[in-house]
Amino acid sequence: MARPEAGPGGRIPHHVAIIMDGNGRWAQGRGMMRVAGHREGARAVRRVVEAAARMGVGILTLFAFSSENWNRPGSEVGALMRLFAVALRRERQGLLDNGIRLRLIGRRERFSDSLQRAIAQAEELTAGGTRMTLNIAANYGGRLDLLEAVRRLERRRAAGGLDPESLTESDLAAELYEPTDVDLLIRTGGERRISNFLLWQCAYSELYFTDTLWPDFGEPDLSAAVDWYASRERRFGRTSAQVHEGGD
Ligand code: FPP
């Protein structure tokens, strides 16, 4: 199926991943509690999901909670968990109506039973969505994603079902939560780090950093990032001349 055209180069990134940073600073800058920033961040999630689907993005992966975020004050972690559960219950029907499939990527065992139920219900309800996949990365770490993939391959090898010499990159990618390469990685909030997000999948990503705090991010900001992406020349190790000739 042809993808909609947009941006100066007319190219829409198939997989966009976003590190949503700056909720706490957004709130503190207004004399509010950090959790108010997360609530406003949830509104930005809604705007950006709608905008990405409209643009024709195929996969949107949002970093909602890293495996290191458990180290935050208990009250903030608790508030974030409640926010996730409320958002999942509130948004699932809208996702279904818009053909958006929701998946949680990360280790869900550490979440409360009720949050795990809310996740499973939203995943089941939206499983048939084909317009866009929305991955919410929660209790996710890129190194752990790789480690777990290696563990699964090793179990298959030990059971005699795998020849290590014939193992390919695709075989390893297939064991990750999300095997698809990221085309465009966006980080809001001014830091220029990958922070243990999709390490394998970002091997060839275009990296876009903006000082905009996540609660202020919306469709115009996503469009600006996509336009910037469309202007980039992706060489995958080849020379510029090879890219333009289309040969090898
Ligand atoms: C980073 O900002 C943000 C988070 C750790 C949480 C992200 C959560 C949301 C956007 C809320 C809703 C999410 C969903 C999926 C409904 P920060 O707190 O690190 O900000 P700071 O760097 O300014 O302190």
Coordinates of N, CA and C and ligand atoms in Angstrom, one line a residue:
M1 N 0.8 -1.2 0.0 CA 0.0 0.0 0.0 C 0.9 1.2 0.0
A2 N 0.6 2.2 -0.9 CA 1.4 3.4 -1.0 C 1.2 4.3 0.3
R3 N 2.3 4.9 0.8 CA 2.2 5.7 1.9 C 1.9 7.2 1.5
P4 N 1.2 7.9 2.3 CA 1.0 9.3 2.0 C 2.3 10.1 1.9
E5 N 2.3 11.1 1.1 CA 3.6 11.9 0.9 C 3.5 13.0 1.9
A6 N 4.6 13.4 2.4 CA 4.7 14.7 3.2 C 6.1 15.1 3.3
G7 N 6.3 16.4 3.7 CA 7.6 16.9 3.9 C 8.3 17.2 2.6
P8 N 9.4 18.0 2.6 CA 10.0 18.5 1.4 C 10.4 17.3 0.5
G9 N 10.9 16.2 1.1 CA 11.4 15.0 0.4 C 10.3 14.1 0.1
G10 N 9.1 14.3 0.7 CA 8.0 13.4 0.4 C 8.1 12.1 1.1
R11 N 9.0 11.9 2.1 CA 9.2 10.6 2.7 C 8.7 10.6 4.1
I12 N 7.8 9.7 4.4 CA 7.3 9.5 5.8 C 8.1 8.4 6.4
P13 N 8.7 8.6 7.6 CA 9.4 7.5 8.3 C 8.4 6.4 8.6
H14 N 8.8 5.2 8.4 CA 7.9 4.1 8.7 C 7.8 3.9 10.2
H15 N 9.0 3.9 10.9 CA 9.0 3.7 12.3 C 9.6 4.9 13.0
V16 N 8.7 5.6 13.8 CA 9.2 6.7 14.6 C 9.2 6.3 16.0
A17 N 10.3 6.6 16.7 CA 10.4 6.3 18.2 C 10.6 7.7 18.9
I18 N 10.0 7.8 20.0 CA 10.1 9.1 20.8 C 10.5 8.9 22.2
I19 N 11.6 9.6 22.7 CA 11.9 9.7 24.1 C 11.2 10.9 24.6
M20 N 10.1 10.7 25.4 CA 9.3 11.8 25.8 C 9.9 12.4 27.1
D21 N 10.7 13.5 27.0 CA 11.4 14.0 28.2 C 10.9 15.4 28.4
G22 N 10.9 15.8 29.7 CA 10.7 17.2 30.1 C 9.4 17.4 30.8
N23 N 8.6 16.4 31.2 CA 7.4 16.6 31.9 C 7.6 17.3 33.2
G24 N 8.6 16.8 34.0 CA 8.9 17.3 35.3 C 9.2 18.8 35.2
R25 N 10.1 19.2 34.3 CA 10.5 20.6 34.2 C 9.4 21.4 33.7
W26 N 8.5 20.9 32.9 CA 7.4 21.7 32.4 C 6.5 22.1 33.6
A27 N 6.3 21.1 34.5 CA 5.5 21.4 35.7 C 6.2 22.3 36.7
Q28 N 7.4 22.0 36.9 CA 8.2 22.8 37.9 C 8.3 24.2 37.5
G29 N 8.5 24.4 36.2 CA 8.6 25.8 35.7 C 7.3 26.6 35.9
R30 N 6.2 25.9 36.2 CA 4.9 26.6 36.4 C 4.5 26.5 37.9
G31 N 5.5 26.1 38.7 CA 5.2 26.0 40.1 C 4.2 24.8 40.5
M32 N 4.1 23.8 39.6 CA 3.2 22.7 39.8 C 4.0 21.5 40.2
M33 N 3.3 20.5 40.7 CA 3.9 19.2 41.0 C 4.3 18.5 39.8
R34 N 5.3 17.6 39.8 CA 5.8 16.9 38.7 C 4.7 16.1 38.0
V35 N 3.8 15.5 38.8 CA 2.8 14.7 38.3 C 1.8 15.5 37.3
A36 N 1.7 16.8 37.6 CA 0.9 17.6 36.7 C 1.5 17.6 35.3
G37 N 2.9 17.6 35.2 CA 3.6 17.5 34.0 C 3.3 16.2 33.2
H38 N 3.2 15.1 34.0 CA 2.9 13.8 33.4 C 1.5 13.8 32.8
R39 N 0.6 14.4 33.6 CA -0.8 14.4 33.1 C -0.9 15.2 31.7
E40 N -0.1 16.3 31.7 CA -0.1 17.1 30.5 C 0.6 16.3 29.4
G41 N 1.6 15.5 29.8 CA 2.4 14.7 28.9 C 1.4 13.6 28.2
A42 N 0.5 13.2 29.0 CA -0.5 12.2 28.5 C -1.3 12.8 27.4
R43 N -1.6 14.1 27.5 CA -2.4 14.8 26.5 C -1.6 14.9 25.2
A44 N -0.3 15.2 25.4 CA 0.6 15.3 24.2 C 0.7 13.9 23.5
V45 N 0.7 12.8 24.3 CA 0.7 11.5 23.7 C -0.5 11.3 22.7
R46 N -1.7 11.8 23.2 CA -2.9 11.6 22.4 C -2.7 12.4 21.1
R47 N -2.3 13.7 21.2 CA -2.1 14.5 20.0 C -1.1 13.9 19.0
V48 N 0.0 13.4 19.6 CA 1.0 12.9 18.7 C 0.6 11.6 18.0
V49 N -0.1 10.7 18.8 CA -0.6 9.5 18.2 C -1.6 9.8 17.0
E50 N -2.5 10.7 17.3 CA -3.4 11.1 16.2 C -2.7 11.7 15.0
A51 N -1.7 12.5 15.2 CA -1.0 13.2 14.1 C -0.1 12.1 13.4
A52 N 0.5 11.2 14.1 CA 1.3 10.2 13.4 C 0.5 9.3 12.5
A53 N -0.7 8.9 13.0 CA -1.6 8.1 12.2 C -2.0 8.8 11.0
R54 N -2.4 10.1 11.1 CA -2.8 10.9 10.0 C -1.7 11.0 8.9
M55 N -0.5 11.1 9.4 CA 0.7 11.3 8.4 C 1.0 10.0 7.7
G56 N 0.6 8.9 8.3 CA 0.9 7.6 7.6 C 2.1 6.9 8.2
V57 N 2.5 7.3 9.4 CA 3.5 6.5 10.1 C 3.0 5.1 10.4
G58 N 3.9 4.1 10.2 CA 3.4 2.7 10.4 C 3.6 2.2 11.8
I59 N 4.6 2.6 12.5 CA 4.9 2.2 13.8 C 5.4 3.4 14.6
L60 N 4.7 3.6 15.8 CA 5.1 4.7 16.7 C 5.5 4.1 18.0
T61 N 6.7 4.2 18.5 CA 7.1 3.6 19.7 C 7.5 4.8 20.7
L62 N 6.8 4.8 21.8 CA 6.9 5.9 22.8 C 7.6 5.3 24.1
F63 N 8.6 6.0 24.5 CA 9.3 5.6 25.8 C 8.6 6.2 27.0
A64 N 7.7 5.4 27.6 CA 6.9 6.0 28.7 C 7.5 5.8 30.1
F65 N 8.3 4.7 30.2 CA 8.8 4.4 31.6 C 10.0 3.4 31.4
S66 N 11.2 3.9 31.8 CA 12.4 3.1 31.6 C 12.6 2.1 32.8
S67 N 13.4 1.1 32.6 CA 13.6 0.2 33.7 C 14.4 0.9 34.9
E68 N 14.9 2.1 34.6 CA 15.6 2.9 35.6 C 14.7 3.8 36.3
N69 N 13.5 4.1 35.7 CA 12.5 5.0 36.4 C 12.0 4.5 37.7
W70 N 12.1 3.2 38.0 CA 11.7 2.8 39.3 C 12.4 3.5 40.5
N71 N 13.6 4.1 40.1 CA 14.3 4.8 41.2 C 13.8 6.1 41.6
R72 N 12.7 6.6 40.9 CA 12.1 7.9 41.2 C 11.3 7.7 42.6
P73 N 11.0 8.9 43.2 CA 10.2 8.8 44.4 C 9.0 7.9 44.2
G74 N 8.6 7.1 45.3 CA 7.5 6.2 45.2 C 6.2 6.9 44.8
S75 N 6.0 8.1 45.2 CA 4.8 8.8 44.9 C 4.7 9.1 43.4
E76 N 5.8 9.5 42.8 CA 5.8 9.8 41.4 C 5.6 8.5 40.6
V77 N 6.2 7.4 41.0 CA 6.1 6.1 40.3 C 4.6 5.7 40.4
G78 N 4.0 5.8 41.6 CA 2.6 5.4 41.8 C 1.7 6.3 40.9
A79 N 2.0 7.6 40.8 CA 1.1 8.4 40.0 C 1.2 8.1 38.6
L80 N 2.4 7.8 38.1 CA 2.6 7.4 36.7 C 1.8 6.1 36.4
M81 N 1.9 5.1 37.3 CA 1.2 3.8 37.1 C -0.3 4.1 37.0
R82 N -0.8 4.9 37.9 CA -2.3 5.2 37.8 C -2.6 5.9 36.5
L83 N -1.7 6.8 36.1 CA -2.0 7.5 34.8 C -2.0 6.6 33.6
F84 N -1.1 5.6 33.6 CA -1.1 4.6 32.5 C -2.4 3.8 32.5
A85 N -2.8 3.4 33.7 CA -4.0 2.6 33.8 C -5.3 3.4 33.3
V86 N -5.4 4.6 33.7 CA -6.5 5.4 33.3 C -6.5 5.7 31.8
A87 N -5.3 6.0 31.3 CA -5.1 6.3 29.9 C -5.5 5.1 29.1
L88 N -5.0 3.9 29.5 CA -5.3 2.7 28.7 C -6.8 2.5 28.6
R89 N -7.5 2.6 29.8 CA -9.0 2.4 29.8 C -9.7 3.4 29.0
R90 N -9.2 4.7 29.1 CA -9.9 5.8 28.4 C -9.7 5.8 26.9
E91 N -8.5 5.4 26.5 CA -8.2 5.5 25.1 C -8.4 4.3 24.2
R92 N -8.6 3.2 24.8 CA -8.6 1.9 24.0 C -9.7 1.9 22.9
Q93 N -10.9 2.4 23.2 CA -12.0 2.4 22.2 C -11.6 3.3 21.0
G94 N -11.0 4.5 21.3 CA -10.6 5.4 20.3 C -9.5 4.8 19.4
L95 N -8.6 4.0 20.0 CA -7.6 3.4 19.3 C -8.2 2.4 18.3
L96 N -9.1 1.6 18.9 CA -9.8 0.6 18.0 C -10.5 1.2 16.9
D97 N -11.3 2.3 17.1 CA -12.0 3.0 16.1 C -11.1 3.5 15.0
N98 N -9.9 3.9 15.4 CA -9.0 4.4 14.4 C -8.0 3.4 13.8
G99 N -8.2 2.2 14.0 CA -7.3 1.1 13.4 C -5.9 1.1 14.0
I100 N -5.8 1.5 15.2 CA -4.5 1.6 15.8 C -4.3 0.4 16.8
R101 N -3.3 -0.4 16.6 CA -3.0 -1.6 17.4 C -2.0 -1.1 18.5
L102 N -2.4 -1.4 19.8 CA -1.6 -1.0 20.9 C -0.8 -2.2 21.4
R103 N 0.5 -2.1 21.7 CA 1.3 -3.1 22.3 C 2.1 -2.5 23.4
L104 N 2.3 -3.2 24.5 CA 3.2 -2.8 25.5 C 4.5 -3.6 25.3
I105 N 5.6 -2.8 25.2 CA 6.9 -3.5 25.1 C 7.7 -3.2 26.4
G106 N 8.2 -4.3 27.0 CA 8.9 -4.1 28.2 C 8.5 -5.3 29.2
R107 N 9.1 -5.3 30.3 CA 8.7 -6.4 31.3 C 7.6 -6.0 32.1
R108 N 6.4 -6.6 31.8 CA 5.2 -6.2 32.5 C 4.9 -6.8 33.8
E109 N 5.8 -7.9 34.1 CA 5.5 -8.7 35.3 C 5.6 -7.8 36.6
R110 N 6.4 -6.7 36.5 CA 6.5 -5.9 37.7 C 5.3 -4.9 38.0
F111 N 4.5 -4.8 37.0 CA 3.3 -3.9 37.2 C 2.2 -4.6 38.0
S112 N 1.4 -3.8 38.7 CA 0.3 -4.4 39.5 C -0.6 -5.3 38.6
D113 N -1.3 -6.2 39.3 CA -2.2 -7.1 38.5 C -3.2 -6.3 37.7
S114 N -3.7 -5.2 38.4 CA -4.8 -4.5 37.7 C -4.2 -3.7 36.5
L115 N -3.0 -3.2 36.6 CA -2.4 -2.5 35.4 C -2.1 -3.6 34.3
Q116 N -1.7 -4.8 34.7 CA -1.4 -5.8 33.7 C -2.7 -6.2 33.0
R117 N -3.8 -6.2 33.8 CA -5.1 -6.5 33.1 C -5.5 -5.5 32.1
A118 N -5.3 -4.2 32.5 CA -5.7 -3.1 31.6 C -4.9 -3.1 30.4
I119 N -3.6 -3.5 30.5 CA -2.7 -3.6 29.3 C -3.2 -4.7 28.4
A120 N -3.5 -5.9 29.0 CA -3.9 -7.0 28.2 C -5.2 -6.8 27.5
Q121 N -6.1 -6.1 28.2 CA -7.5 -5.8 27.6 C -7.3 -4.8 26.4
A122 N -6.5 -3.8 26.6 CA -6.3 -2.8 25.5 C -5.6 -3.5 24.3
E123 N -4.6 -4.4 24.6 CA -3.9 -5.1 23.5 C -4.9 -6.0 22.7
E124 N -5.7 -6.8 23.5 CA -6.7 -7.7 22.9 C -7.7 -7.0 22.0
L125 N -8.2 -5.9 22.6 CA -9.3 -5.1 21.9 C -8.7 -4.6 20.6
T126 N -7.5 -4.1 20.5 CA -7.0 -3.4 19.4 C -6.1 -4.3 18.5
A127 N -6.1 -5.6 18.8 CA -5.1 -6.5 18.1 C -5.3 -6.5 16.5
G128 N -6.5 -6.2 16.1 CA -6.7 -6.3 14.6 C -6.4 -5.0 13.9
G129 N -5.9 -4.0 14.6 CA -5.6 -2.7 14.0 C -4.5 -2.8 13.0
T130 N -4.7 -2.2 11.8 CA -3.7 -2.3 10.7 C -3.2 -1.0 10.2
R131 N -3.8 0.1 10.7 CA -3.4 1.4 10.2 C -2.0 1.8 10.8
M132 N -1.9 1.6 12.1 CA -0.6 2.0 12.8 C -0.5 1.1 14.0
T133 N 0.8 0.8 14.3 CA 1.1 0.1 15.6 C 1.6 1.1 16.6
L134 N 1.0 1.2 17.8 CA 1.5 2.0 18.8 C 2.2 1.2 19.9
N135 N 3.5 1.3 20.0 CA 4.2 0.5 21.0 C 4.4 1.5 22.2
I136 N 4.0 1.1 23.4 CA 4.3 1.8 24.6 C 5.4 1.1 25.3
A137 N 6.6 1.7 25.4 CA 7.7 1.1 26.1 C 7.6 1.4 27.5
A138 N 7.3 0.4 28.4 CA 7.2 0.6 29.8 C 7.9 -0.5 30.5
N139 N 8.7 -0.1 31.5 CA 9.7 -1.0 32.2 C 10.5 -1.6 31.1
Y140 N 11.0 -0.8 30.1 CA 11.7 -1.2 29.0 C 13.2 -0.7 29.1
G141 N 14.1 -1.6 28.7 CA 15.5 -1.2 28.6 C 16.1 -1.9 27.4
G142 N 16.9 -1.2 26.6 CA 17.4 -1.7 25.3 C 18.3 -2.9 25.6
R143 N 19.2 -2.8 26.6 CA 20.1 -3.9 26.8 C 19.4 -5.1 27.3
L144 N 18.4 -4.9 28.2 CA 17.6 -6.1 28.6 C 16.9 -6.7 27.5
D145 N 16.3 -5.9 26.6 CA 15.7 -6.4 25.4 C 16.6 -7.4 24.6
L146 N 17.9 -6.9 24.4 CA 18.9 -7.8 23.8 C 19.2 -9.0 24.6
L147 N 19.4 -8.8 25.9 CA 19.8 -10.0 26.7 C 18.7 -11.0 26.7
E148 N 17.4 -10.6 26.8 CA 16.3 -11.6 26.8 C 16.3 -12.3 25.4
A149 N 16.6 -11.6 24.3 CA 16.6 -12.2 23.0 C 17.7 -13.3 22.9
V150 N 18.8 -12.9 23.5 CA 20.0 -13.9 23.5 C 19.6 -15.1 24.3
R151 N 18.9 -14.9 25.5 CA 18.5 -16.0 26.3 C 17.6 -17.0 25.5
R152 N 16.6 -16.4 24.8 CA 15.7 -17.2 24.0 C 16.4 -18.0 23.0
L153 N 17.3 -17.4 22.3 CA 18.1 -18.1 21.2 C 18.9 -19.2 21.8
E154 N 19.5 -18.9 23.0 CA 20.4 -19.9 23.7 C 19.5 -21.1 24.1
R155 N 18.3 -20.8 24.6 CA 17.4 -22.0 24.9 C 17.1 -22.8 23.7
R156 N 16.9 -22.1 22.6 CA 16.6 -22.9 21.3 C 17.8 -23.7 20.9
R157 N 19.0 -23.1 21.1 CA 20.2 -23.8 20.7 C 20.4 -25.0 21.6
A158 N 20.2 -24.8 22.9 CA 20.4 -25.9 23.9 C 19.4 -27.1 23.6
A159 N 18.2 -26.7 23.1 CA 17.2 -27.8 22.7 C 17.5 -28.4 21.4
G160 N 18.6 -28.0 20.7 CA 19.0 -28.5 19.5 C 18.3 -27.9 18.3
G161 N 17.6 -26.8 18.5 CA 16.8 -26.3 17.4 C 17.5 -25.1 16.7
L162 N 18.8 -24.9 16.9 CA 19.4 -23.7 16.3 C 20.9 -24.0 16.1
D163 N 21.3 -23.7 14.8 CA 22.7 -23.8 14.5 C 23.4 -22.4 14.6
P164 N 24.2 -22.2 15.6 CA 24.8 -20.8 15.8 C 25.4 -20.2 14.6
E165 N 26.0 -21.1 13.7 CA 26.8 -20.5 12.6 C 25.8 -20.0 11.5
S166 N 24.6 -20.5 11.5 CA 23.6 -20.0 10.5 C 22.7 -18.9 11.0
L167 N 23.0 -18.4 12.2 CA 22.2 -17.4 12.8 C 22.4 -16.1 12.1
T168 N 21.3 -15.4 11.8 CA 21.4 -14.1 11.1 C 20.9 -12.9 12.0
E169 N 21.2 -11.7 11.5 CA 20.7 -10.5 12.2 C 19.2 -10.5 12.3
S170 N 18.6 -11.0 11.3 CA 17.1 -11.0 11.3 C 16.6 -12.0 12.4
D171 N 17.3 -13.1 12.6 CA 16.9 -14.1 13.6 C 17.0 -13.4 15.0
L172 N 18.0 -12.6 15.2 CA 18.1 -12.0 16.5 C 17.0 -10.9 16.6
A173 N 16.9 -10.1 15.6 CA 15.8 -9.0 15.6 C 14.5 -9.6 15.9
A174 N 14.2 -10.8 15.3 CA 12.9 -11.4 15.5 C 12.6 -11.7 17.0
E175 N 13.6 -11.8 17.8 CA 13.4 -12.1 19.2 C 13.2 -10.9 20.1
L176 N 13.4 -9.7 19.5 CA 13.2 -8.5 20.2 C 11.7 -8.1 20.4
Y177 N 11.4 -7.3 21.3 CA 10.0 -6.9 21.5 C 9.5 -6.3 20.2
E178 N 10.3 -5.5 19.5 CA 9.9 -4.8 18.2 C 11.1 -5.0 17.3
P179 N 10.9 -5.8 16.3 CA 12.1 -6.1 15.4 C 12.4 -5.0 14.4
T180 N 11.5 -4.1 14.1 CA 11.6 -3.2 13.0 C 12.6 -2.1 13.3
D181 N 13.5 -1.8 12.4 CA 14.5 -0.7 12.5 C 13.7 0.6 12.7
V182 N 14.3 1.5 13.6 CA 13.7 2.8 13.8 C 14.3 3.7 12.7
D183 N 13.4 4.4 11.9 CA 13.8 5.4 10.9 C 14.2 6.7 11.5
L184 N 13.3 7.2 12.4 CA 13.5 8.5 13.0 C 13.3 8.4 14.5
L185 N 14.4 8.8 15.3 CA 14.3 8.8 16.7 C 14.2 10.3 17.2
I186 N 13.2 10.6 17.9 CA 13.0 12.0 18.4 C 13.2 12.0 19.9
R187 N 14.0 12.9 20.4 CA 14.0 13.1 21.9 C 13.7 14.6 22.2
T188 N 12.7 14.8 23.1 CA 12.3 16.1 23.5 C 13.1 16.4 24.8
G189 N 13.0 17.7 25.2 CA 13.5 18.1 26.5 C 15.0 18.4 26.6
G190 N 15.6 18.5 25.5 CA 17.0 19.1 25.5 C 18.2 18.2 25.6
E191 N 18.0 17.0 26.2 CA 19.1 16.1 26.3 C 19.4 15.4 25.0
R192 N 20.7 15.1 24.8 CA 21.1 14.4 23.6 C 21.7 13.0 23.9
R193 N 20.8 12.2 24.3 CA 21.2 10.8 24.7 C 20.1 9.8 24.2
I194 N 20.6 8.5 24.1 CA 19.6 7.5 23.7 C 19.0 6.8 24.9
S195 N 19.7 6.9 26.0 CA 19.2 6.4 27.3 C 18.7 5.0 27.3
N196 N 19.4 4.1 26.7 CA 19.1 2.7 26.7 C 17.7 2.4 26.1
F197 N 17.3 3.2 25.1 CA 16.1 2.9 24.4 C 16.4 1.9 23.3
L198 N 15.7 1.8 22.3 CA 15.8 0.7 21.3 C 17.2 0.6 20.6
L199 N 18.2 0.0 21.4 CA 19.6 0.1 21.0 C 19.9 -0.6 19.6
W200 N 19.4 -1.8 19.5 CA 19.6 -2.5 18.2 C 18.9 -1.8 17.0
Q201 N 17.6 -1.4 17.4 CA 16.7 -0.9 16.3 C 17.1 0.5 15.8
C202 N 18.0 1.2 16.6 CA 18.4 2.5 16.3 C 19.7 2.6 15.6
A203 N 20.2 1.4 15.1 CA 21.6 1.4 14.5 C 21.7 2.4 13.4
Y204 N 20.7 2.6 12.6 CA 20.8 3.5 11.4 C 19.8 4.6 11.5
S205 N 19.2 4.9 12.7 CA 18.2 5.9 12.7 C 18.7 7.3 12.5
E206 N 17.9 8.2 12.0 CA 18.2 9.6 12.0 C 17.8 10.1 13.4
L207 N 18.6 10.9 14.0 CA 18.4 11.3 15.4 C 18.0 12.8 15.4
Y208 N 16.9 13.1 16.0 CA 16.3 14.4 16.1 C 16.1 14.9 17.5
F209 N 16.9 15.9 17.9 CA 16.8 16.4 19.3 C 16.1 17.8 19.3
T210 N 15.2 18.0 20.2 CA 14.6 19.3 20.3 C 14.5 19.7 21.8
D211 N 14.7 21.0 22.0 CA 14.6 21.5 23.4 C 13.1 21.6 23.9
T212 N 12.2 21.5 23.0 CA 10.8 21.5 23.4 C 10.5 20.5 24.5
L213 N 9.8 20.9 25.5 CA 9.5 19.9 26.6 C 8.3 19.1 26.1
W214 N 8.2 17.8 26.5 CA 7.2 16.9 26.0 C 5.8 17.4 26.1
P215 N 5.3 18.0 27.2 CA 3.9 18.5 27.2 C 3.6 19.6 26.2
D216 N 4.7 20.3 25.7 CA 4.4 21.3 24.6 C 4.5 20.7 23.2
F217 N 4.9 19.5 23.1 CA 5.1 18.9 21.8 C 3.7 18.5 21.1
G218 N 3.6 18.8 19.8 CA 2.3 18.5 19.2 C 2.5 18.3 17.7
E219 N 1.4 18.4 16.9 CA 1.5 18.1 15.5 C 2.5 18.9 14.8
P220 N 2.6 20.3 15.0 CA 3.6 21.1 14.3 C 5.0 20.6 14.5
D221 N 5.3 20.2 15.8 CA 6.7 19.7 16.1 C 7.0 18.4 15.5
L222 N 5.9 17.5 15.4 CA 6.1 16.2 14.7 C 6.4 16.4 13.2
S223 N 5.6 17.4 12.7 CA 5.8 17.7 11.2 C 7.2 18.2 11.0
A224 N 7.7 19.1 11.9 CA 9.0 19.6 11.7 C 10.0 18.5 11.7
A225 N 9.9 17.6 12.6 CA 10.8 16.4 12.7 C 10.8 15.6 11.4
V226 N 9.6 15.3 10.9 CA 9.4 14.5 9.7 C 9.9 15.2 8.5
D227 N 9.7 16.6 8.4 CA 10.3 17.3 7.3 C 11.8 17.3 7.3
W228 N 12.4 17.4 8.5 CA 13.8 17.3 8.7 C 14.3 15.9 8.2
Y229 N 13.6 14.9 8.7 CA 13.9 13.5 8.3 C 13.9 13.4 6.8
A230 N 12.9 13.9 6.1 CA 12.8 13.8 4.7 C 13.9 14.5 3.9
S231 N 14.6 15.4 4.6 CA 15.7 16.1 3.9 C 17.0 15.4 4.1
R232 N 17.0 14.4 5.0 CA 18.3 13.7 5.3 C 18.6 12.7 4.2
E233 N 19.8 12.5 3.9 CA 20.2 11.5 2.9 C 20.7 10.2 3.8
R234 N 20.0 9.1 3.6 CA 20.3 7.9 4.4 C 21.2 7.1 3.5
R235 N 22.5 6.9 3.9 CA 23.4 6.2 3.1 C 23.7 4.7 3.5
F236 N 23.4 4.3 4.7 CA 23.6 3.0 5.1 C 25.0 2.5 4.8
G237 N 26.0 3.3 5.0 CA 27.4 3.0 4.8 C 27.9 3.2 3.3
R238 N 27.0 3.5 2.4 CA 27.4 3.7 1.0 C 27.9 5.2 0.8
T239 N 28.5 5.5 -0.3 CA 28.9 6.8 -0.6 C 27.6 7.6 -1.1
S240 N 27.8 8.9 -1.1 CA 26.7 9.7 -1.6 C 26.4 9.5 -3.0
A241 N 27.5 9.3 -3.8 CA 27.3 9.0 -5.3 C 26.6 7.7 -5.5
Q242 N 26.9 6.7 -4.7 CA 26.2 5.4 -4.9 C 24.7 5.6 -4.6
V243 N 24.4 6.4 -3.5 CA 23.0 6.5 -3.2 C 22.2 7.2 -4.3
H244 N 22.9 8.2 -5.0 CA 22.2 8.9 -6.0 C 22.1 8.1 -7.3
E245 N 23.1 7.2 -7.6 CA 23.0 6.4 -8.7 C 22.1 5.2 -8.5
G246 N 21.9 4.9 -7.2 CA 21.0 3.7 -6.9 C 21.8 2.4 -7.2
G247 N 23.0 2.5 -7.5 CA 23.8 1.2 -7.8 C 24.6 0.8 -6.6
D248 N 25.6 -0.1 -6.8 CA 26.4 -0.6 -5.8 C 27.9 -0.5 -6.2
Ligands
FPP1 C1 10.0 12.1 31.2 O1 9.9 13.3 31.7 C2 8.7 11.4 31.2 C3 8.4 10.2 31.8 C4 9.4 9.5 32.6 C5 7.1 9.7 31.8 C6 6.4 9.7 30.5 C7 4.9 9.6 30.7 C8 4.0 10.3 30.1 C9 4.2 11.1 28.9 C10 2.6 10.1 30.6 C11 1.6 9.4 29.9 C12 2.0 8.2 29.1 C13 1.2 7.4 28.4 C14 1.7 6.3 27.6 C15 -0.3 7.6 28.6 P1 10.7 13.7 33.1 O2 9.8 13.4 34.2 O3 12.0 12.9 33.1 O4 11.0 15.2 32.9 P2 12.2 16.0 33.5 O5 13.4 15.6 32.7 O6 11.8 17.4 33.2 O7 12.3 15.7 35.0

